[in-house]
DNA sequence: AAACTGCTCAACCGCATTTGA
DNA sequence: TTCAAATGCGGTTGAGCAGTT
C-alpha cells in the first residue's frame, strides 16, 4: 500500500481521533491499517501524542515552564540514563570511543510539564536556548553557560512568574495557538472513553501548581543573590559573580552581531500583554552580558 | 512589491530498547 | 534463547510564515 507522508489532513486527523476514541491507543501499525490511514504506525503515534491528544497544551511556553526546562535540563541534560553497572561500564567504553552520542532527556523533562511534549521541549531548547548559546559563542551544555542561565535568566523568569502580568489567559493561549498554520480545529467525538479527557482550565491550574512544587527546588549558585540579580541592566555591570571570568570566549563576531541588534531585540518595548511577555526576548536579555563584557571592571 | 533571510515547529529518520511469539 | 516487530527517543529537515531589505 502506498504510504502517505507530510502534513496530516483534517480527514486523517478525524479518522485517527475517532479510531482511538473507539479502540484506545497502542498497536499503532494495526491501528493505522484498521483506521484506514495510509500512514505508518510511527507516524500515527507521533501525530496523536504530539498534536491530537486532548491533553496536549497549545501555545507558548510560560516563564514557569521555561524555568523548569532550564533547571531540569541542567540537571539531566547530558546525563546517561540509569544503567545497570555492567551496562554502564559498556556505555563508558563505547562513549570513550566516541560511538555513544549525548543522551538528552527530553521525554523525562516533558514528564514534569503536563501537556507539553518532548518534541516541543526539544524544539524550544534548540531554537531558543542553543541560539542564545551560539550568540555567546558558548556551548549550551557547558557548565559556564548553565551558570549564566541560573544566575541571569532564571531570576528573570522568576520575576516574570511572580509578576501579576504573567497570569496566563487561556484566551491568549488559544489565540496564539490558532495563529499556527497547521492548527485546524479538531472536533473530538462525543462518546470519548474515560481515558481521553479534554483539557480545561482546571487542568491548567494543576499544571501550574505542579510546576511550582518543582520550582521550589531550583537552586542558584551561592554567588547569585536574587535581589542583587533583579536590578537594572546598568547595575549588573558591577555584579561580583561573573560566569565568563574563567576563559569564556566572546569573540568579535559575537560582539559584532550584538551591535547590529535593535533595541527591540532586548528591551520590553511594546510589551503590553501576555503574548508579548511570553515571547519577550528580554527574558534572554543579552545586553547585560555584552555590557558586562565591555565593562572596565572586568578588564 | 518582490526578494531575501531567519525562525518556528510538525513530521520524518535512524537507532536503541522493549515486547512477545 | 532468539529474533522480528513494535515502540520510544533524540537529531534533523523543510514548509510556511514574518520580518527586513
Coordinates of C-alpha atoms (C1' of nucleotides) in Angstrom, one line a residue:
Chain A
X1 CA 0.0 0.0 0.0
X2 CA 1.2 3.4 -0.9
X3 CA 2.1 5.3 2.3
X4 CA 1.3 9.0 2.7
X5 CA 3.9 11.4 4.1
X6 CA 4.0 15.0 5.1
X7 CA 1.4 17.2 6.8
X8 CA -1.7 15.5 8.1
X9 CA -5.1 16.4 6.6
X10 CA -8.2 17.2 8.6
X11 CA -9.7 14.0 7.3
X12 CA -6.8 11.9 8.5
X13 CA -6.9 13.6 11.9
X14 CA -10.6 12.8 12.4
X15 CA -10.1 9.2 11.3
X16 CA -7.3 8.8 13.9
X17 CA -9.3 10.5 16.6
X18 CA -12.4 8.5 16.0
X19 CA -10.5 5.3 15.9
X20 CA -8.7 6.0 19.2
X21 CA -11.9 7.1 20.8
X22 CA -13.4 3.7 20.0
X23 CA -10.5 1.4 20.4
X24 CA -7.9 3.3 22.5
X25 CA -4.3 3.9 21.6
X26 CA -1.5 1.4 21.1
X27 CA -0.7 -1.2 18.5
X28 CA 0.0 1.6 16.1
X29 CA 0.7 -0.4 13.0
X30 CA -2.6 -2.3 13.4
X31 CA -4.3 1.0 14.3
X32 CA -3.1 2.6 11.1
X33 CA -4.4 -0.2 8.9
X34 CA -7.7 -0.6 10.8
X35 CA -8.4 3.1 10.7
X36 CA -7.8 3.2 7.0
X37 CA -4.9 5.5 7.3
X38 CA -2.2 5.3 4.7
X39 CA 0.4 6.2 7.3
X40 CA 3.0 4.2 9.3
X41 CA 2.2 3.3 12.8
X42 CA 5.0 5.5 13.9
X43 CA 3.5 8.5 12.1
X44 CA 0.1 7.9 13.7
X45 CA 1.7 7.6 17.2
X46 CA 3.6 10.8 16.7
X47 CA 0.6 12.7 15.4
X48 CA -1.5 11.6 18.3
X49 CA 1.0 12.2 21.1
X50 CA 2.3 15.5 19.8
X51 CA -0.8 17.1 18.4
X52 CA -4.1 15.4 18.6
X53 CA -4.2 14.0 22.2
X54 CA -6.7 16.1 24.1
X55 CA -4.4 17.0 27.0
X56 CA -1.7 18.4 24.7
X57 CA -1.3 22.0 25.7
X58 CA -1.1 24.6 22.9
X59 CA 0.5 27.9 22.9
X60 CA 3.8 29.4 24.0
X61 CA 5.7 28.1 27.0
X62 CA 5.1 30.1 30.1
X63 CA 8.0 31.5 32.1
X64 CA 7.4 28.8 34.7
X65 CA 7.7 26.1 32.1
X66 CA 10.8 27.7 30.6
X67 CA 12.3 27.9 34.0
X68 CA 11.5 24.3 34.7
X69 CA 13.0 23.2 31.4
X70 CA 16.2 25.1 32.0
X71 CA 16.5 23.7 35.5
X72 CA 15.7 20.1 34.6
X73 CA 18.0 20.3 31.5
X74 CA 20.8 21.5 33.7
X75 CA 20.1 18.5 35.9
X76 CA 19.7 15.8 33.3
X77 CA 20.8 17.4 30.1
X78 CA 23.7 15.3 29.3
X79 CA 23.3 12.5 31.7
X80 CA 23.1 9.0 30.5
X81 CA 20.0 7.1 31.5
X82 CA 20.1 5.0 34.7
X83 CA 22.1 1.9 33.8
X84 CA 23.0 -1.3 35.4
X85 CA 26.6 -1.3 36.5
X86 CA 27.7 -3.7 33.7
X87 CA 25.8 -1.8 31.1
X88 CA 27.2 1.5 32.5
X89 CA 30.7 0.0 32.0
X90 CA 29.9 -0.9 28.4
X91 CA 28.5 2.5 27.8
X92 CA 31.5 4.2 29.3
X93 CA 33.7 2.2 27.0
X94 CA 31.6 2.9 24.0
X95 CA 31.4 6.6 25.0
X96 CA 35.2 6.7 25.2
X97 CA 35.5 5.7 21.6
X98 CA 33.0 8.3 20.5
X99 CA 30.3 6.0 19.4
X100 CA 27.8 6.9 22.1
X101 CA 26.0 10.2 21.4
X102 CA 24.8 12.5 24.1
X103 CA 21.6 11.3 25.6
X104 CA 19.3 14.2 26.3
X105 CA 16.3 13.5 28.5
X106 CA 13.6 15.4 26.7
X107 CA 11.0 12.8 27.5
X108 CA 11.9 12.9 31.1
X109 CA 11.7 16.6 31.2
X110 CA 8.4 16.5 29.4
X111 CA 7.0 14.3 32.2
X112 CA 7.4 17.3 34.5
X113 CA 5.5 19.6 32.2
X114 CA 2.0 18.2 31.8
X115 CA 0.6 18.8 28.4
X116 CA 3.9 19.5 26.9
X117 CA 5.6 17.1 24.5
X118 CA 9.2 16.1 24.3
X119 CA 9.2 17.4 20.8
X120 CA 8.1 20.8 21.9
X121 CA 10.7 21.0 24.6
X122 CA 13.4 19.8 22.3
X123 CA 12.3 22.5 19.8
X124 CA 12.3 25.1 22.5
X125 CA 15.8 24.2 23.6
X126 CA 17.2 24.1 20.1
X127 CA 15.6 27.2 18.7
X128 CA 15.8 29.5 21.8
X129 CA 18.4 28.2 24.3
X130 CA 21.0 27.0 21.8
X131 CA 20.5 30.1 19.7
X132 CA 21.5 32.2 22.7
X133 CA 24.4 30.0 23.5
X134 CA 25.6 30.4 19.9
X135 CA 25.3 34.2 20.1
X136 CA 27.7 34.0 23.1
X137 CA 29.9 31.5 21.3
X138 CA 29.3 29.2 24.2
X139 CA 28.4 25.5 24.4
X140 CA 24.8 25.3 25.6
X141 CA 25.8 22.2 27.6
X142 CA 28.8 23.7 29.3
X143 CA 28.9 24.4 33.0
X144 CA 29.6 28.0 32.2
X145 CA 26.5 28.5 30.1
X146 CA 24.5 26.7 32.7
X147 CA 25.7 29.0 35.4
X148 CA 24.9 32.0 33.2
X149 CA 21.4 30.7 32.8
X150 CA 21.0 30.1 36.5
X151 CA 22.4 33.5 37.5
X152 CA 20.8 35.8 35.0
X153 CA 18.0 34.2 33.1
X154 CA 16.4 32.1 35.8
X155 CA 16.0 35.1 38.1
X156 CA 14.3 37.0 35.3
X157 CA 11.9 34.1 34.7
X158 CA 11.2 34.0 38.4
X159 CA 10.5 37.7 38.2
X160 CA 8.1 37.2 35.3
X161 CA 6.5 34.4 37.2
X162 CA 5.8 36.4 40.3
X163 CA 4.6 39.4 38.3
X164 CA 0.8 39.7 38.2
X165 CA 1.1 40.4 34.4
X166 CA 2.1 36.8 33.9
X167 CA -1.2 35.2 34.7
X168 CA -1.9 33.4 31.5
X169 CA -5.2 34.0 29.9
X170 CA -6.5 30.8 28.2
X171 CA -7.9 33.1 25.6
X172 CA -4.4 34.4 24.8
X173 CA -3.0 30.9 24.7
X174 CA -5.7 29.7 22.3
X175 CA -5.4 32.7 20.2
X176 CA -1.7 32.2 19.9
X177 CA -2.3 28.5 19.0
X178 CA -4.9 29.4 16.5
X179 CA -2.4 31.6 14.6
X180 CA -0.4 28.5 13.7
X181 CA -0.9 27.4 10.2
X182 CA -1.4 23.8 10.8
X183 CA -3.6 24.3 13.8
X184 CA -7.0 23.4 12.4
X185 CA -9.9 22.8 14.7
X186 CA -10.2 19.3 15.9
X187 CA -13.6 18.0 16.9
X188 CA -13.4 15.2 19.3
X189 CA -16.2 12.7 19.2
X190 CA -18.8 13.0 21.9
X191 CA -18.5 9.5 23.3
X192 CA -14.9 9.6 24.3
X193 CA -13.6 6.8 26.5
X194 CA -12.7 7.8 30.1
X195 CA -9.0 7.8 29.5
X196 CA -9.4 10.6 26.9
X197 CA -10.1 13.8 28.8
X198 CA -10.5 17.2 27.4
X199 CA -8.1 19.8 28.9
X200 CA -9.9 22.5 30.6
X201 CA -8.8 25.5 32.7
X202 CA -8.7 23.3 35.9
X203 CA -6.1 21.1 34.4
X204 CA -4.1 24.2 33.5
X205 CA -4.0 25.3 37.1
X206 CA -3.0 21.8 38.1
X207 CA 0.0 22.2 35.8
X208 CA 0.9 25.4 37.5
X209 CA 0.8 24.0 41.0
X210 CA 2.8 21.0 39.9
X211 CA 5.4 23.3 38.4
X212 CA 5.6 25.4 41.5
X213 CA 6.4 22.4 43.6
X214 CA 9.4 21.5 41.5
X215 CA 10.4 25.1 41.1
X216 CA 10.8 25.4 44.8
X217 CA 13.8 23.1 44.3
X218 CA 15.6 25.5 42.0
X219 CA 19.0 26.1 43.4
X220 CA 21.0 29.1 42.4
X221 CA 24.8 29.2 42.9
X222 CA 25.9 30.8 46.1
X223 CA 27.0 34.0 44.3
X224 CA 23.6 34.5 42.9
X225 CA 21.5 36.7 45.2
X226 CA 18.1 37.2 43.8
X227 CA 17.7 40.8 45.0
X228 CA 21.1 41.6 43.5
X229 CA 20.3 40.0 40.2
X230 CA 17.0 41.6 39.8
X231 CA 18.4 45.0 39.4
X232 CA 18.5 47.0 36.2
X233 CA 20.9 46.1 33.5
X234 CA 23.2 49.0 34.3
X235 CA 23.7 47.7 37.8
X236 CA 24.6 44.3 36.5
X237 CA 27.9 45.7 35.4
X238 CA 29.1 45.5 38.9
X239 CA 27.7 42.2 39.9
X240 CA 30.6 40.3 41.5
X241 CA 29.8 36.8 40.1
X242 CA 30.9 36.6 36.5
X243 CA 30.2 33.3 34.8
X244 CA 32.5 34.3 32.0
X245 CA 35.5 35.0 34.1
X246 CA 37.1 31.6 33.6
X247 CA 38.0 31.5 30.0
X248 CA 34.8 32.5 28.4
X249 CA 35.3 33.4 24.8
X250 CA 33.1 36.1 23.5
X251 CA 34.7 36.8 20.2
X252 CA 34.4 39.8 17.9
X253 CA 31.8 38.0 15.8
X254 CA 29.5 37.7 18.8
X255 CA 30.0 41.3 19.8
X256 CA 29.5 42.4 16.2
X257 CA 26.2 40.7 15.9
X258 CA 25.2 42.2 19.2
X259 CA 25.8 45.7 18.0
X260 CA 23.6 45.1 15.0
X261 CA 20.7 44.2 17.0
X262 CA 18.0 46.7 17.5
X263 CA 16.7 47.8 20.9
X264 CA 13.5 45.8 20.4
X265 CA 15.6 42.7 20.5
X266 CA 16.2 43.2 24.1
X267 CA 14.1 45.6 26.0
X268 CA 10.5 45.4 27.0
X269 CA 9.4 47.7 24.1
X270 CA 5.7 47.5 23.4
X271 CA 5.3 44.7 26.0
X272 CA 1.7 45.3 26.8
X273 CA 0.1 41.9 27.2
X274 CA 0.7 38.3 27.9
X275 CA 1.6 37.3 24.4
X276 CA 4.3 40.0 24.4
X277 CA 5.7 38.6 27.6
X278 CA 5.9 35.0 26.7
X279 CA 7.7 35.7 23.5
X280 CA 9.7 38.5 25.1
X281 CA 13.3 38.2 24.3
X282 CA 14.2 40.3 27.3
X283 CA 14.0 37.1 29.3
X284 CA 17.1 36.3 27.4
X285 CA 18.5 39.7 27.8
X286 CA 21.9 39.5 26.2
X287 CA 22.9 43.1 26.5
X288 CA 23.7 42.5 30.1
X289 CA 26.3 40.0 29.0
X290 CA 27.7 42.3 26.4
X291 CA 27.7 45.3 28.8
X292 CA 29.4 43.2 31.4
X293 CA 32.0 42.1 28.9
X294 CA 32.7 45.6 27.8
X295 CA 32.8 46.9 31.4
X296 CA 36.2 48.2 32.6
X297 CA 35.6 46.3 35.8
X298 CA 36.2 43.1 34.0
X299 CA 39.4 44.1 32.3
Chain B
dA1 C1' 6.0 44.8 -4.3
dA2 C1' 9.4 41.5 -4.6
dA3 C1' 13.3 39.1 -3.0
dC4 C1' 15.8 37.6 0.8
dT5 C1' 16.6 35.9 5.5
dG6 C1' 15.7 33.9 9.7
dC7 C1' 12.6 31.5 12.8
dT8 C1' 9.3 28.0 14.2
dC9 C1' 7.6 23.6 14.7
dA10 C1' 5.4 19.4 12.6
dA11 C1' 7.0 15.5 10.8
dC12 C1' 10.5 12.4 9.4
dC13 C1' 14.5 9.3 10.0
dG14 C1' 17.7 6.3 12.3
dC15 C1' 18.9 3.9 16.1
dA16 C1' 18.1 1.7 20.7
dT17 C1' 15.1 -0.7 23.6
dT18 C1' 11.2 -3.5 24.7
dT19 C1' 8.0 -7.0 23.8
dG20 C1' 6.2 -11.3 22.7
dA21 C1' 5.9 -15.4 19.9
Chain C
dT1 C1' 17.3 -18.1 23.9
dT2 C1' 16.5 -16.0 19.6
dC3 C1' 14.6 -12.9 16.5
dA4 C1' 11.3 -10.0 14.3
dA5 C1' 8.0 -6.5 15.2
dA6 C1' 6.6 -2.7 17.9
dT7 C1' 7.6 1.2 20.5
dG8 C1' 10.3 5.1 22.2
dC9 C1' 13.6 8.6 21.8
dG10 C1' 16.7 12.2 20.0
dG11 C1' 18.5 14.5 15.9
dT12 C1' 17.4 16.6 11.7
dT13 C1' 14.7 18.6 7.9
dG14 C1' 11.9 21.6 5.3
dA15 C1' 7.4 24.1 4.6
dG16 C1' 5.3 28.1 5.8
dC17 C1' 5.4 32.3 7.9
dA18 C1' 7.0 37.0 9.4
dG19 C1' 10.2 40.5 9.3
dT20 C1' 13.7 43.0 6.8
dT21 C1' 16.0 44.9 2.9

